[in-house]
Each structure stands twice: as C-alpha cells, then as structure tokens.
Coordinates of C-alpha atoms in Angstrom, one line a residue:
M31 CA 107.0 65.1 161.4
T32 CA 109.8 66.9 163.0
L33 CA 113.2 65.4 162.1
L34 CA 114.8 65.4 165.5
S35 CA 113.8 65.4 169.2
I36 CA 116.5 66.2 171.7
C37 CA 115.1 64.4 174.8
I38 CA 116.5 65.7 178.1
P39 CA 115.7 64.1 181.5
T40 CA 116.7 66.6 184.2
R41 CA 116.6 66.9 188.0
N42 CA 117.7 70.0 190.0
R43 CA 120.3 71.1 187.4
I44 CA 118.9 74.4 186.1
N45 CA 122.3 76.0 185.4
C46 CA 123.6 73.1 183.4
L47 CA 120.3 72.8 181.5
K48 CA 120.4 76.5 180.5
E49 CA 123.9 76.0 179.0
T50 CA 122.9 72.9 177.2
I51 CA 119.7 74.3 175.7
G52 CA 121.6 77.5 174.7
S53 CA 124.1 75.4 172.8
I54 CA 121.2 74.0 170.8
I55 CA 119.2 77.1 170.0
D56 CA 122.2 79.2 169.2
D57 CA 123.7 76.9 166.6
G58 CA 121.9 78.2 163.6
V59 CA 119.7 75.2 162.8
E60 CA 116.2 75.9 161.3
P61 CA 113.8 75.7 164.3
N62 CA 111.3 73.6 162.3
L63 CA 113.8 70.7 162.1
Y64 CA 113.9 69.9 165.8
E65 CA 112.2 70.1 169.1
I66 CA 113.6 70.0 172.7
I67 CA 111.8 67.7 175.2
I68 CA 112.3 68.3 178.9
S69 CA 111.2 65.6 181.3
D70 CA 111.7 67.1 184.7
N71 CA 111.5 65.3 188.1
S72 CA 113.1 68.2 190.0
D73 CA 112.2 69.2 193.6
N74 CA 111.2 72.7 192.5
D75 CA 109.7 74.7 189.6
E76 CA 112.8 76.4 188.3
V77 CA 113.0 74.3 185.1
E78 CA 109.3 74.8 184.4
E79 CA 109.6 78.6 184.8
Y80 CA 112.6 78.7 182.5
V81 CA 110.9 76.7 179.8
K82 CA 107.9 79.0 180.0
R83 CA 110.2 81.9 179.2
L84 CA 111.7 80.1 176.3
S85 CA 108.3 79.2 174.9
I86 CA 107.3 82.9 174.8
K87 CA 110.3 83.3 172.4
K88 CA 108.7 80.8 170.0
I89 CA 111.4 78.2 170.7
N90 CA 110.1 74.7 169.9
I91 CA 110.4 73.2 173.4
R92 CA 108.0 71.1 175.4
Y93 CA 108.0 70.5 179.2
Y94 CA 106.7 67.5 181.1
K95 CA 106.7 67.3 184.9
N96 CA 106.7 63.8 186.4
E97 CA 107.2 62.0 189.7
V98 CA 109.4 59.2 188.3
K99 CA 112.6 58.8 190.2
G100 CA 115.9 57.6 188.9
F101 CA 117.0 56.8 185.4
Y102 CA 113.7 55.6 184.0
N103 CA 113.0 59.3 183.4
S104 CA 115.1 58.8 180.3
I105 CA 112.4 56.5 178.9
N106 CA 109.8 59.2 179.7
A107 CA 111.9 61.8 177.9
L108 CA 112.1 59.6 174.8
S109 CA 108.5 58.7 174.8
Y110 CA 107.4 62.4 174.7
G111 CA 109.4 63.0 171.5
N112 CA 107.6 63.4 168.2
G113 CA 110.6 63.5 166.0
D114 CA 111.6 60.9 163.5
F115 CA 114.9 60.6 165.4
L116 CA 115.1 60.6 169.2
K117 CA 118.4 61.6 170.8
L118 CA 118.7 61.0 174.6
H119 CA 120.7 63.9 176.0
N120 CA 122.1 64.6 179.5
D121 CA 121.3 68.0 180.9
Y122 CA 125.1 68.6 181.4
S123 CA 126.1 67.7 177.8
K124 CA 126.3 71.0 175.8
F125 CA 127.0 70.9 172.1
K126 CA 130.2 72.4 170.8
K127 CA 129.8 75.3 168.3
G128 CA 128.6 73.9 165.0
S129 CA 128.1 70.4 166.3
F130 CA 124.3 70.5 166.6
K131 CA 124.1 71.5 162.9
Y132 CA 126.5 68.6 162.2
L133 CA 124.1 66.2 164.1
V134 CA 121.1 67.3 162.1
E135 CA 123.0 66.8 158.8
L136 CA 124.1 63.3 159.9
I137 CA 120.5 62.4 160.7
E138 CA 119.3 63.7 157.3
K139 CA 121.8 61.5 155.5
N140 CA 120.8 58.4 157.4
K141 CA 117.0 58.7 157.6
K142 CA 116.4 56.3 154.7
F143 CA 118.1 53.2 156.2
K144 CA 117.8 54.2 159.8
P145 CA 120.9 52.6 161.4
M146 CA 121.2 52.9 165.2
I147 CA 123.4 55.9 165.6
F148 CA 125.7 56.0 168.6
F149 CA 127.7 59.2 169.6
S150 CA 130.9 58.2 171.3
N151 CA 132.1 61.8 171.4
G152 CA 135.7 60.8 170.7
E153 CA 135.9 58.5 173.7
L154 CA 136.6 55.4 171.6
K155 CA 139.8 57.0 170.2
A156 CA 138.9 55.7 166.8
K157 CA 140.9 56.8 163.7
E158 CA 137.7 57.2 161.6
V159 CA 135.0 59.8 162.3
I160 CA 132.3 57.4 161.3
T161 CA 132.5 53.6 161.8
T162 CA 129.9 51.0 161.2
A163 CA 128.9 47.6 162.6
S164 CA 126.5 45.0 161.1
S165 CA 125.7 43.0 164.2
F166 CA 124.9 43.6 167.9
N167 CA 128.1 41.6 168.8
D168 CA 130.3 43.9 166.6
F169 CA 128.6 47.0 168.0
I170 CA 129.3 46.0 171.6
A171 CA 132.9 45.1 170.6
C172 CA 133.3 48.6 169.2
T173 CA 131.6 50.6 171.9
S174 CA 132.6 48.6 175.0
Y175 CA 131.1 49.9 178.3
L176 CA 130.5 53.3 176.7
N177 CA 127.0 52.0 175.7
T178 CA 126.0 52.8 179.3
W179 CA 126.4 56.6 178.6
S180 CA 123.1 58.4 178.2
S181 CA 124.3 61.1 175.9
A182 CA 125.7 58.6 173.4
F183 CA 122.3 57.0 172.9
S184 CA 119.8 57.6 170.2
I185 CA 117.0 55.7 168.5
W186 CA 114.6 56.2 165.6
K187 CA 111.0 56.8 166.6
T188 CA 109.8 53.7 164.7
D189 CA 112.4 51.5 166.5
F190 CA 111.5 53.0 169.9
I191 CA 107.8 52.2 169.3
N192 CA 108.6 48.6 168.2
T193 CA 111.0 48.0 171.1
K194 CA 109.8 47.0 174.6
H195 CA 110.4 49.9 176.9
D196 CA 108.0 49.5 179.9
V197 CA 109.3 49.3 183.4
Q198 CA 109.4 45.5 183.4
S199 CA 111.4 45.4 180.1
V200 CA 114.3 47.8 180.9
D201 CA 116.8 47.9 183.8
S202 CA 116.1 50.8 186.2
M203 CA 119.7 51.8 186.2
F204 CA 120.5 51.3 182.5
P205 CA 117.2 51.8 180.7
H206 CA 118.7 53.2 177.5
T207 CA 121.3 50.3 177.4
S208 CA 118.3 47.9 177.8
L209 CA 116.9 49.6 174.7
I210 CA 120.1 48.9 172.8
F211 CA 119.9 45.2 173.9
N212 CA 116.2 44.9 173.1
C213 CA 116.3 46.6 169.7
A214 CA 117.2 44.0 167.0
K215 CA 119.3 45.8 164.3
N216 CA 121.7 44.8 161.6
N217 CA 123.1 48.2 160.9
Y218 CA 124.9 50.5 163.4
L219 CA 126.6 53.8 162.8
I220 CA 129.1 55.0 165.4
C221 CA 130.0 58.7 165.3
N222 CA 133.4 59.3 166.8
K223 CA 133.4 63.1 166.3
V224 CA 133.6 65.2 169.4
I225 CA 130.3 67.1 169.4
M226 CA 129.7 67.6 173.1
E227 CA 131.4 69.1 176.1
N228 CA 130.3 67.9 179.5
I229 CA 129.7 70.6 182.0
S230 CA 131.2 69.9 185.4
V231 CA 128.5 68.8 187.9
E232 CA 129.1 69.4 191.6
K233 CA 128.6 66.4 194.0
K234 CA 127.7 64.1 191.1
G235 CA 126.5 60.7 192.3
G236 CA 123.5 59.3 194.2
Y237 CA 123.8 55.6 193.3
N238 CA 126.1 52.7 194.0
I239 CA 128.5 52.9 191.1
F240 CA 130.3 49.6 191.9
F241 CA 127.2 47.5 192.4
N242 CA 125.5 48.9 189.3
F243 CA 128.5 48.5 186.9
C244 CA 130.3 45.4 188.4
V245 CA 127.1 43.4 189.1
V246 CA 124.0 44.7 187.3
Y247 CA 125.6 45.7 184.0
I248 CA 127.8 42.7 183.8
E249 CA 124.8 40.4 184.4
M250 CA 123.0 42.2 181.6
L251 CA 125.9 41.4 179.3
Q252 CA 126.0 37.8 180.6
E253 CA 122.4 37.4 179.7
Q254 CA 123.2 38.5 176.1
V255 CA 126.0 35.8 176.1
D256 CA 123.5 33.2 177.3
M257 CA 121.1 34.2 174.5
N258 CA 124.0 33.8 171.9
N259 CA 123.7 37.5 171.0
L260 CA 127.1 38.3 172.4
S261 CA 130.3 36.2 172.1
T262 CA 132.3 35.2 175.1
K263 CA 135.4 36.8 173.6
V264 CA 133.7 40.2 173.4
F265 CA 132.2 39.8 176.8
K266 CA 135.6 39.1 178.4
K267 CA 137.3 41.9 176.5
L268 CA 134.7 44.4 177.7
K269 CA 135.0 43.3 181.3
A270 CA 138.7 43.7 181.3
D271 CA 138.5 47.1 179.6
M272 CA 135.9 48.3 182.1
L273 CA 138.0 47.1 185.1
S274 CA 141.1 49.0 184.0
N275 CA 139.6 52.1 182.4
F276 CA 136.4 52.7 184.4
I277 CA 136.2 50.8 187.7
A278 CA 139.8 51.6 188.7
P279 CA 139.6 55.3 187.9
W280 CA 136.3 55.6 189.8
Y281 CA 137.7 53.7 192.7
F282 CA 140.5 56.2 192.8
K283 CA 138.1 59.2 192.6
T284 CA 135.6 57.9 195.2
I285 CA 137.5 55.6 197.6
T286 CA 141.2 56.1 197.4
T287 CA 140.6 59.9 197.4
D288 CA 137.7 62.2 197.9
K289 CA 137.0 64.2 194.8
G290 CA 133.6 65.5 196.1
Y291 CA 131.3 62.9 194.5
T292 CA 128.3 61.5 196.3
F293 CA 128.2 58.0 195.0
D294 CA 127.1 55.2 197.4
N295 CA 130.3 53.1 198.0
E296 CA 128.8 50.5 200.3
N297 CA 130.3 47.1 199.8
A298 CA 132.5 48.4 196.9
D299 CA 135.2 45.8 197.4
L300 CA 132.6 43.0 197.7
N301 CA 130.8 44.1 194.5
I302 CA 134.1 44.2 192.6
K303 CA 135.1 40.7 193.9
K304 CA 131.7 39.2 192.9
K305 CA 132.5 39.5 189.2
Y306 CA 136.2 40.1 189.1
G307 CA 137.5 37.9 191.9
R308 CA 140.3 38.8 194.4
M309 CA 142.8 39.3 191.7
G310 CA 140.5 41.8 189.9
L311 CA 140.0 43.7 193.1
L312 CA 143.8 43.7 193.8
K313 CA 144.4 45.1 190.3
V314 CA 141.9 47.9 190.9
K315 CA 143.6 48.9 194.1
I316 CA 147.0 48.8 192.5
L317 CA 145.9 51.0 189.6
A318 CA 144.2 53.4 192.0
C319 CA 147.4 53.7 194.1
L320 CA 149.4 54.3 191.0
R321 CA 147.1 57.2 190.1
L322 CA 147.5 58.6 193.6
F323 CA 151.3 58.3 193.4
K324 CA 151.3 60.1 190.0
E325 CA 149.0 62.8 191.4
K326 CA 151.3 63.5 194.4
I327 CA 154.4 63.5 192.1
R328 CA 152.7 66.2 189.9
G329 CA 151.9 68.1 193.1
F330 CA 155.6 68.3 193.9
C331 CA 156.6 69.4 190.4

C-alpha cells in the first residue's frame, strides 16, 4: 500500500492547484511513497486536462470528476485515496520547500501507533513543534476552532473506513470536522511546524460565514458537550477564542470593510447574537472598529 494520499478537493482554481501540486512533486520525495488524489467539481475541464498532462510524465496522480457541490467533496477526495495515511489538502495550500519530505518522514515515524495527526501550520503559536493529547477533550482544548480548517486535517485509512462518513453522518459545511468528532481516538499528535503557505484566492467566499461558524459549528460543539465528550470549560474557552480571533476579524474584513470576499453576510448580526448575545455582538463591532482605526492610522504614517 502507498504510504500517503494527498487528497485535494478542487473547484475552478486551476492556477492555485498547479502551484500546490508543483510544491509536492518538486520536493524530492520518492514517487512510490505517495499519490495525489484530485476530486474535481469544477465547471470546466481545465483540471482534468492538466492532470492528463501530468499522468503522461508518470506522476502518481489520479483524477475524479464528480457533481457533488459544496464541502462534501472533501469526503469524496478522502474516499478515493489508497494510501495508509490520508491527508485532506486545500488546493491553495502549497508546501514550503522541504516540508512535504518532512510530512512523509513524520508519517513513517507514527504509522505503528497511528495517532490522529493534525497540522496547525504554526497557527496555534505553540512553543513545541510537536504536542500530543490523549483525549478528544484535550485535543479540542489544544486546537480550538482551527479544527475547522481543511488543510489541518488528516486521518489514517483504517480510521476513515471505521468512521461514519456518509452524507447523513457528517455536516455539509464541516465534513472533516465531523470526522474528528466521529472518530474515537485516545492518541492525538499536533504538528505545529509551518509546512504550508496559503496562496491568495481572489473573491474567496460563497457561503454564510457567520451562520456556519456562529450557529452550525457551535451547535456541533454543544452536542459534544451534551454527550460528555467535551467539557463545558473547554467549550466556553473555544467560543470566546473564536469570537475575538475569528468572528471579529472576519466581521471587519466582510462587513466593516470590503476586502473583496464573496461571503454571504445575510443576517450576520442576528447569527452572532444567537450564540453570543447582544454583548458578544457589541464586542465584535468594537474589535472590528478598532481594526479599522488602526488601519487608517497606518495609512497616514
């Protein structure tokens, strides 16, 4: 069996995809150790034609066209992988030089005990390159809302097979996060090394960011609390962290200002108030205004 499958769901981002694939095949890793899986629901044939050209060069890449809309395409990408280890990977997350080789070596070292490996890419600001957790509660405490990021997610093939991943068992917005919640583990490994560089995506968006994060995701977490898988303390800490460091910045970038994103902001204030109340919404607006003030000050300097 191939050691690693890089599973990439993609839609209409051929230029980003080329850079990301290039960062994999140019990193000096033995081709027999990995495969690249492309699950494409684009409106055109650009990706398919590109993959055909790569296949002629004997690159271990497989292409699948599907009509699945939205983020469930991530599950499709994972299901096509034949590797012992399946890494979900955004089409805009290219590897830094030498990092794909590092990833392969990390998987080799951990294939005996098969911990769930999570790639925070330095976002957790942890002092240690590698940290561990021995329970789901501790893992969520370590990763906070970053467990919603696709490129951070990976799963061993055996765990994927044994974890429910049909349409009814995973959330349509957060299918990979559902897999984390559905996969019972007692060993987690969090890699804090910066191994990826996100390519800028023009007009990123297409979904209601405040409904999905303030309502859907929080209700997913609440369900884990109700099932005694997640402590109330960790749940409250994550909510507060997300309000200050995710919701407020995105409110600034999509509502207070226009940074060119295409997210659906319908009922943004209402969706924030549903789970954070009036004071939570007020805090978001104050933090967004402070960002705007700082931006204008920098503009005068």
